[in-house]
């Protein structure tokens, strides 16, 4: 692991790091904010997964999370959304290929060799974080935005007991039922829609997976709401499954970081309550 940058901010340290990933076969970059702490202390960790076209930098520079993380003593980790590099396959569209890994392990050529974001986020990066940073891996939360909200929900649902808290901002709740998801899952996994279910939060709930709790904020003026995000499908799935969930529609807010940054501190405080010793 190599440090790309380090900056003092909000009574903590914002770092950016790179390492060679065995899963993706590429260099991967991620950011970590570590609040000031006693030398021997460990802290809970909150994973933040970003959306289409984003890197680690979007939330790091625009998410306005550091003051809240410092207040509550939470480490925030922001990975990239896909492998990068000249030898990594790509697509001309913004919603497939680089910047659009969808947090899946691809099985179709040419994507399968590098697009292993599920294994990278679920296994490889957590092992590195546990080795290099003062984290208490028994106290983990996860959140994300849009495609990253999809990632946060599905990763938590597939890994029962790992995350004490799960939230999302404007998540893609059912890739099986929206153009972004249908394109990505068909492209990375092939035509068998049964293989897609493990990457669909609503399908996972229908199949019996559960979360300890859930907080979702969705902007009412989000132009992607009706066609791509379909928050109502998650509301229906949670209701049918008896899944505890607070799903809030925020009037007038769009899909941007103006929306995310407005409610970020509330999400961090919500996670903090559930990540206490």
XYZ file of N, CA, C and O in Angstrom, residues 62-201:
560
model
N -16.587 16.073 -1.841
C -17.884 16.758 -1.808
C -18.872 16.199 -0.789
O -19.962 16.746 -0.638
N -18.509 15.142 -0.086
C -19.468 14.463 0.774
C -19.726 15.111 2.115
O -20.717 14.815 2.772
N -18.826 15.979 2.571
C -18.990 16.714 3.837
C -19.273 15.766 5.009
O -20.189 15.978 5.793
N -18.425 14.746 5.136
C -18.596 13.739 6.183
C -17.609 13.862 7.326
O -17.823 13.296 8.402
N -16.510 14.593 7.145
C -15.408 14.526 8.104
C -15.769 15.066 9.489
O -15.393 14.470 10.505
N -16.471 16.161 9.557
C -16.819 16.715 10.872
C -17.669 15.728 11.658
O -17.448 15.507 12.862
N -18.642 15.100 11.003
C -19.507 14.134 11.684
C -18.724 12.885 12.070
O -18.917 12.334 13.162
N -17.847 12.423 11.194
C -17.041 11.242 11.525
C -16.114 11.524 12.702
O -15.930 10.669 13.586
N -15.526 12.724 12.743
C -14.665 13.084 13.869
C -15.471 13.171 15.160
O -15.032 12.714 16.222
N -16.670 13.753 15.078
C -17.518 13.872 16.264
C -17.860 12.517 16.858
O -17.852 12.340 18.083
N -18.137 11.549 15.997
C -18.588 10.239 16.464
C -17.474 9.196 16.512
O -17.725 8.054 16.922
N -16.262 9.570 16.092
C -15.148 8.631 16.146
C -15.302 7.473 15.184
O -15.098 6.313 15.552
N -15.634 7.772 13.924
C -15.861 6.741 12.910
C -14.878 6.937 11.753
O -14.733 8.040 11.225
N -14.236 5.863 11.349
C -13.378 5.864 10.173
C -14.248 5.665 8.931
O -15.108 4.768 8.907
N -14.062 6.490 7.902
C -14.822 6.346 6.659
C -13.889 5.954 5.527
O -12.857 6.592 5.303
N -14.278 4.896 4.815
C -13.485 4.359 3.711
C -14.279 4.475 2.422
O -15.441 4.044 2.361
N -13.659 5.047 1.400
C -14.316 5.237 0.104
C -13.481 4.583 -0.997
O -12.466 5.139 -1.417
N -13.879 3.395 -1.464
C -13.163 2.748 -2.575
C -13.546 3.355 -3.924
O -14.464 4.166 -4.029
N -12.856 2.910 -4.960
C -13.218 3.248 -6.332
C -14.408 2.384 -6.750
O -14.793 1.440 -6.068
N -14.964 2.697 -7.907
C -16.145 1.984 -8.399
C -15.829 0.901 -9.424
O -16.733 0.153 -9.813
N -14.581 0.825 -9.869
C -14.234 -0.183 -10.872
C -12.720 -0.254 -10.989
O -12.000 0.631 -10.494
N -12.203 -1.288 -11.654
C -10.775 -1.290 -11.987
C -10.461 -0.191 -12.992
O -11.344 0.271 -13.722
N -9.200 0.212 -13.018
C -8.748 1.260 -13.945
C -7.462 0.807 -14.624
O -6.753 -0.058 -14.132
N -7.149 1.431 -15.743
C -5.890 1.171 -16.427
C -6.090 1.000 -17.918
O -7.180 0.657 -18.394
N -5.025 1.217 -18.668
C -5.093 1.158 -20.125
C -5.466 -0.227 -20.639
O -6.037 -0.360 -21.731
N -5.120 -1.272 -19.882
C -5.390 -2.636 -20.332
C -6.747 -3.167 -19.868
O -7.109 -4.304 -20.176
N -7.491 -2.358 -19.121
C -8.799 -2.773 -18.619
C -9.851 -2.507 -19.693
O -9.898 -1.410 -20.249
N -10.701 -3.494 -20.013
C -11.724 -3.252 -21.034
C -12.678 -2.147 -20.602
O -12.889 -1.910 -19.411
N -13.264 -1.478 -21.593
C -14.154 -0.357 -21.306
C -15.259 -0.325 -22.347
O -15.251 -1.077 -23.327
N -16.206 0.562 -22.125
C -17.319 0.758 -23.029
C -17.496 2.252 -23.232
O -17.180 3.046 -22.342
N -17.997 2.652 -24.383
C -18.158 4.076 -24.656
C -19.225 4.718 -23.775
O -19.184 5.913 -23.504
N -20.197 3.952 -23.317
C -21.292 4.497 -22.513
C -20.818 4.747 -21.080
O -19.944 4.057 -20.557
N -21.436 5.722 -20.419
C -21.057 6.065 -19.058
C -21.515 5.029 -18.048
O -20.986 4.956 -16.934
N -22.518 4.203 -18.417
C -23.142 3.308 -17.451
C -22.690 1.861 -17.580
O -23.355 0.938 -17.116
N -21.514 1.645 -18.201
C -20.969 0.295 -18.324
C -19.455 0.406 -18.490
O -18.959 1.348 -19.094
N -18.715 -0.532 -17.925
C -17.260 -0.486 -18.024
C -16.645 0.324 -16.897
O -17.142 0.338 -15.769
N -15.562 1.016 -17.198
C -14.846 1.775 -16.171
C -15.770 2.811 -15.529
O -16.478 3.541 -16.218
N -15.727 2.842 -14.196
C -16.596 3.732 -13.450
C -17.979 3.168 -13.214
O -18.815 3.812 -12.592
N -18.218 1.949 -13.703
C -19.557 1.345 -13.594
C -19.439 -0.150 -13.299
O -20.046 -0.978 -13.975
N -18.673 -0.497 -12.275
C -18.444 -1.900 -11.957
C -19.634 -2.610 -11.344
O -19.674 -3.839 -11.302
N -20.600 -1.872 -10.815
C -21.847 -2.392 -10.263
C -21.642 -3.357 -9.099
O -22.564 -4.061 -8.710
N -20.418 -3.423 -8.584
C -20.116 -4.240 -7.404
C -20.481 -5.706 -7.628
O -21.009 -6.383 -6.746
N -20.172 -6.189 -8.843
C -20.383 -7.595 -9.190
C -19.036 -8.247 -9.491
O -18.030 -7.566 -9.719
N -19.021 -9.568 -9.480
C -17.918 -10.340 -10.042
C -18.356 -10.783 -11.427
O -19.208 -11.677 -11.570
N -17.805 -10.164 -12.458
C -18.211 -10.470 -13.827
C -17.808 -11.898 -14.199
O -16.771 -12.410 -13.761
N -18.630 -12.523 -15.028
C -18.349 -13.881 -15.498
C -18.184 -13.942 -17.015
O -17.758 -14.970 -17.541
N -18.512 -12.869 -17.713
C -18.417 -12.856 -19.171
C -17.126 -12.175 -19.625
O -16.661 -11.215 -19.019
N -16.566 -12.694 -20.712
C -15.406 -12.067 -21.343
C -15.874 -10.802 -22.082
O -16.984 -10.787 -22.636
N -15.052 -9.744 -22.099
C -13.707 -9.603 -21.546
C -13.674 -9.063 -20.121
O -12.615 -8.725 -19.607
N -14.821 -8.990 -19.470
C -14.937 -8.294 -18.193
C -14.452 -9.139 -17.014
O -14.021 -8.596 -15.986
N -14.530 -10.459 -17.146
C -14.301 -11.338 -16.001
C -12.900 -11.219 -15.406
O -12.710 -11.415 -14.202
N -11.924 -10.896 -16.195
C -10.545 -10.851 -15.694
C -10.320 -9.725 -14.697
O -9.529 -9.889 -13.750
N -10.984 -8.599 -14.874
C -10.722 -7.422 -14.033
C -11.910 -6.977 -13.193
O -11.710 -6.454 -12.093
N -13.122 -7.154 -13.698
C -14.287 -6.592 -13.025
C -14.782 -7.549 -11.934
O -15.755 -8.266 -12.083
N -14.041 -7.514 -10.819
C -14.331 -8.358 -9.659
C -14.518 -7.473 -8.421
O -13.907 -7.671 -7.375
N -15.403 -6.509 -8.566
C -15.599 -5.540 -7.491
C -16.292 -6.144 -6.275
O -16.080 -5.701 -5.150
N -17.129 -7.156 -6.478
C -17.741 -7.812 -5.326
C -16.663 -8.411 -4.424
O -16.639 -8.137 -3.216
N -15.785 -9.224 -4.976
C -14.740 -9.850 -4.163
C -13.762 -8.824 -3.611
O -13.250 -8.980 -2.498
N -13.506 -7.771 -4.380
C -12.609 -6.728 -3.905
C -13.182 -6.033 -2.671
O -12.473 -5.837 -1.671
N -14.465 -5.677 -2.715
C -15.087 -4.963 -1.598
C -15.412 -5.893 -0.433
O -15.272 -5.529 0.734
N -15.827 -7.105 -0.737
C -16.222 -8.019 0.333
C -15.034 -8.664 1.038
O -15.138 -8.983 2.232
N -13.922 -8.876 0.316
C -12.825 -9.643 0.922
C -11.472 -8.917 0.907
O -10.857 -8.733 1.952
N -11.007 -8.546 -0.281
C -9.624 -8.085 -0.379
C -9.383 -6.766 0.345
O -8.456 -6.653 1.152
N -10.201 -5.754 0.064
C -9.974 -4.455 0.688
C -10.190 -4.492 2.203
O -9.391 -3.906 2.946
N -11.229 -5.164 2.722
C -11.356 -5.246 4.183
C -10.139 -5.869 4.860
O -9.743 -5.437 5.954
N -9.543 -6.878 4.248
C -8.353 -7.496 4.840
C -7.201 -6.497 4.898
O -6.461 -6.431 5.895
N -7.044 -5.704 3.855
C -5.992 -4.690 3.838
C -6.258 -3.605 4.873
O -5.348 -3.189 5.607
N -7.510 -3.152 4.954
C -7.870 -2.114 5.921
C -7.610 -2.598 7.347
O -7.080 -1.867 8.194
N -7.989 -3.841 7.636
C -7.801 -4.396 8.977
C -6.329 -4.460 9.358
O -5.964 -4.315 10.532
N -5.475 -4.637 8.366
C -4.033 -4.744 8.618
C -3.368 -3.385 8.785
O -2.415 -3.249 9.561
N -3.893 -2.376 8.103
C -3.174 -1.109 8.003
C -3.751 0.033 8.834
O -3.069 1.042 9.043
N -4.996 -0.079 9.309
C -5.647 1.049 9.973
C -6.237 0.621 11.320
O -6.526 -0.563 11.528
N -6.467 1.570 12.232
C -6.936 1.237 13.588
C -8.444 0.999 13.636
O -9.196 1.713 14.298
N -8.906 -0.013 12.916
C -10.328 -0.287 12.788
C -10.750 -1.426 13.708
O -9.995 -2.359 13.962
N -11.967 -1.321 14.192
C -12.620 -2.408 14.914
C -13.556 -3.084 13.919
O -14.659 -2.599 13.666
N -13.125 -4.199 13.331
C -13.912 -4.834 12.280
C -15.156 -5.533 12.816
O -15.975 -6.019 12.039
N -15.314 -5.551 14.121
C -16.550 -6.027 14.708
C -17.640 -4.978 14.725
O -18.778 -5.266 15.103
N -17.272 -3.745 14.343
C -18.236 -2.638 14.301
C -18.159 -1.975 12.932
O -17.465 -0.995 12.740
N -18.847 -2.562 11.969
C -18.845 -2.048 10.603
C -20.245 -1.603 10.189
O -21.233 -2.262 10.488
N -20.293 -0.494 9.463
C -21.497 -0.040 8.793
C -21.190 0.156 7.321
O -20.018 0.241 6.921
N -22.219 0.237 6.502
C -22.006 0.439 5.074
C -23.109 1.332 4.519
O -24.269 1.243 4.931
N -22.723 2.211 3.600
C -23.666 3.090 2.934
C -23.171 3.328 1.514
O -22.083 2.886 1.128
N -23.964 4.015 0.720
C -23.549 4.306 -0.643
C -24.612 5.088 -1.376
O -25.738 5.254 -0.902
N -24.249 5.537 -2.574
C -25.118 6.396 -3.376
C -25.393 5.763 -4.725
O -24.464 5.316 -5.412
N -26.657 5.681 -5.124
C -27.062 5.260 -6.459
C -26.555 3.838 -6.737
O -26.945 2.899 -6.058
N -25.660 3.639 -7.713
C -25.055 2.325 -7.917
C -24.363 1.845 -6.648
O -24.367 0.658 -6.328
N -23.774 2.781 -5.892
C -23.143 2.425 -4.624
C -24.144 2.085 -3.545
O -23.857 1.288 -2.645
N -25.353 2.678 -3.615
C -26.418 2.277 -2.712
C -26.848 0.848 -3.002
O -27.079 0.048 -2.085
N -26.942 0.514 -4.284
C -27.190 -0.877 -4.687
C -26.101 -1.782 -4.110
O -26.395 -2.857 -3.557
N -24.846 -1.358 -4.226
C -23.755 -2.160 -3.700
C -23.841 -2.347 -2.202
O -23.665 -3.456 -1.678
N -24.127 -1.267 -1.479
C -24.220 -1.351 -0.020
C -25.332 -2.296 0.407
O -25.141 -3.139 1.301
N -26.497 -2.176 -0.206
C -27.627 -3.025 0.163
C -27.339 -4.494 -0.128
O -27.564 -5.371 0.721
N -26.843 -4.791 -1.317
C -26.658 -6.186 -1.693
C -25.494 -6.834 -0.936
O -25.583 -7.997 -0.539
N -24.417 -6.096 -0.721
C -23.295 -6.646 0.045
C -23.728 -6.961 1.469
O -23.403 -8.017 2.022
N -24.477 -6.058 2.076
C -24.946 -6.300 3.447
C -25.920 -7.476 3.492
O -25.853 -8.313 4.409
N -26.814 -7.560 2.538
C -27.782 -8.655 2.523
C -27.110 -10.004 2.298
O -27.576 -11.027 2.821
N -26.029 -10.034 1.535
C -25.330 -11.295 1.274
C -24.387 -11.705 2.401
O -23.896 -12.839 2.409
N -24.108 -10.790 3.313
C -23.144 -11.061 4.379
C -23.792 -10.817 5.739
O -23.438 -9.868 6.445
N -24.734 -11.657 6.126
C -25.450 -11.438 7.390
C -24.507 -11.436 8.588
O -23.595 -12.255 8.678
N -24.734 -10.465 9.466
C -23.928 -10.359 10.671
C -22.681 -9.515 10.538
O -22.085 -9.149 11.547
N -22.280 -9.173 9.312
C -21.052 -8.388 9.155
C -21.275 -6.917 9.483
O -20.404 -6.275 10.085
N -22.402 -6.376 9.085
C -22.656 -4.941 9.233
C -23.736 -4.705 10.282
O -24.837 -5.232 10.182
N -23.412 -3.867 11.249
C -24.404 -3.500 12.254
C -25.393 -2.466 11.729
O -26.488 -2.321 12.272
N -25.005 -1.739 10.702
C -25.854 -0.653 10.201
C -25.707 -0.539 8.695
O -24.610 -0.700 8.152
N -26.829 -0.256 8.025
C -26.853 -0.163 6.563
C -27.731 1.020 6.175
O -28.862 1.154 6.655
N -27.210 1.884 5.308
C -28.016 2.983 4.792
C -27.678 3.213 3.331
O -26.750 2.598 2.786
N -28.436 4.083 2.686
C -28.187 4.382 1.276
C -28.799 5.720 0.909
O -29.803 6.149 1.487
N -28.178 6.353 -0.093
C -28.693 7.577 -0.701
C -29.122 7.235 -2.126
O -28.301 6.803 -2.939
N -30.409 7.402 -2.432
C -30.932 7.204 -3.790
C -30.413 5.924 -4.430
O -29.839 5.948 -5.520
N -30.584 4.773 -3.771
C -30.023 3.541 -4.320
C -30.794 3.015 -5.529
O -32.001 3.242 -5.665
N -30.101 2.291 -6.389
C -30.742 1.472 -7.410
C -31.230 0.228 -6.669
O -30.441 -0.645 -6.317
N -32.515 0.139 -6.405
C -33.005 -0.894 -5.480
C -33.264 -2.233 -6.163
O -33.266 -3.274 -5.499
N -33.459 -2.221 -7.489
C -33.767 -3.469 -8.189
C -33.195 -3.445 -9.595
O -33.903 -3.155 -10.566
N -31.913 -3.801 -9.750
C -31.315 -3.835 -11.089
C -32.036 -4.766 -12.059
O -31.931 -4.588 -13.276
N -32.757 -5.746 -11.531
C -33.541 -6.622 -12.396
C -34.647 -5.870 -13.129
O -35.173 -6.366 -14.141
N -34.997 -4.685 -12.624
C -36.168 -3.984 -13.129
C -35.873 -2.550 -13.540
O -36.757 -1.692 -13.457
N -34.664 -2.273 -13.998
C -34.371 -0.930 -14.500
C -33.310 -1.009 -15.594
O -32.516 -1.945 -15.634
N -33.296 -0.046 -16.518
C -32.370 -0.098 -17.654
C -30.900 -0.157 -17.250
O -30.119 -0.914 -17.852
N -30.478 0.636 -16.242
C -29.081 0.574 -15.811
C -28.712 -0.840 -15.386
O -27.683 -1.377 -15.780
N -29.561 -1.430 -14.557
C -29.260 -2.751 -14.024
C -29.320 -3.834 -15.077
O -28.453 -4.719 -15.128
N -30.327 -3.797 -15.925
C -30.455 -4.814 -16.957
C -29.250 -4.795 -17.898
O -28.742 -5.847 -18.292
N -28.792 -3.608 -18.250
C -27.621 -3.495 -19.127
C -26.375 -4.037 -18.432
O -25.617 -4.834 -19.011
N -26.150 -3.634 -17.185
C -24.935 -4.030 -16.481
C -24.923 -5.524 -16.179
O -23.913 -6.216 -16.420
N -26.007 -6.044 -15.639
C -26.014 -7.445 -15.242
C -25.965 -8.369 -16.458
O -25.280 -9.402 -16.430
N -26.644 -8.016 -17.533
C -26.553 -8.810 -18.758
C -25.140 -8.770 -19.315
O -24.592 -9.798 -19.752
N -24.527 -7.594 -19.291
C -23.198 -7.453 -19.850
C -22.128 -8.170 -19.058
O -21.223 -8.792 -19.625
N -22.223 -8.107 -17.745
C -21.202 -8.716 -16.890
C -21.470 -10.194 -16.606
O -20.532 -10.974 -16.422
N -22.757 -10.590 -16.551
C -23.103 -11.933 -16.078
C -23.753 -12.817 -17.130
O -23.818 -14.040 -16.940
N -24.273 -12.251 -18.197
C -24.969 -13.044 -19.193
C -26.477 -12.958 -19.039
O -27.006 -12.220 -18.213
N -27.181 -13.758 -19.822
C -28.635 -13.616 -19.963
C -29.447 -14.310 -18.874
O -30.651 -14.078 -18.771
N -28.845 -15.160 -18.067
C -29.573 -15.911 -17.045
C -29.976 -14.980 -15.901
O -29.177 -14.655 -15.032
N -31.239 -14.577 -15.866
C -31.695 -13.625 -14.871
C -31.698 -14.200 -13.457
O -31.658 -13.454 -12.491
N -31.723 -15.508 -13.325
C -31.624 -16.102 -11.997
C -30.262 -15.791 -11.370
O -30.161 -15.627 -10.150
N -29.235 -15.697 -12.174
C -27.897 -15.368 -11.677
C -27.805 -13.915 -11.236
O -26.874 -13.542 -10.522
N -28.769 -13.104 -11.662
C -28.767 -11.691 -11.293
C -29.313 -11.454 -9.888
O -29.070 -10.399 -9.298
N -30.076 -12.399 -9.356
C -30.824 -12.148 -8.127
C -29.929 -11.811 -6.937
O -30.328 -11.049 -6.059
N -28.727 -12.361 -6.896
C -27.833 -12.057 -5.773
C -27.284 -10.635 -5.847
O -26.595 -10.187 -4.927
N -27.577 -9.918 -6.921
C -27.178 -8.525 -7.074
C -28.385 -7.590 -7.112
O -28.296 -6.484 -7.638
N -29.491 -8.015 -6.533
C -30.719 -7.220 -6.519
C -31.263 -7.215 -5.101
O -31.635 -8.263 -4.563
N -31.328 -6.044 -4.465
C -31.732 -5.970 -3.057
C -33.155 -6.487 -2.851
O -33.427 -7.201 -1.878
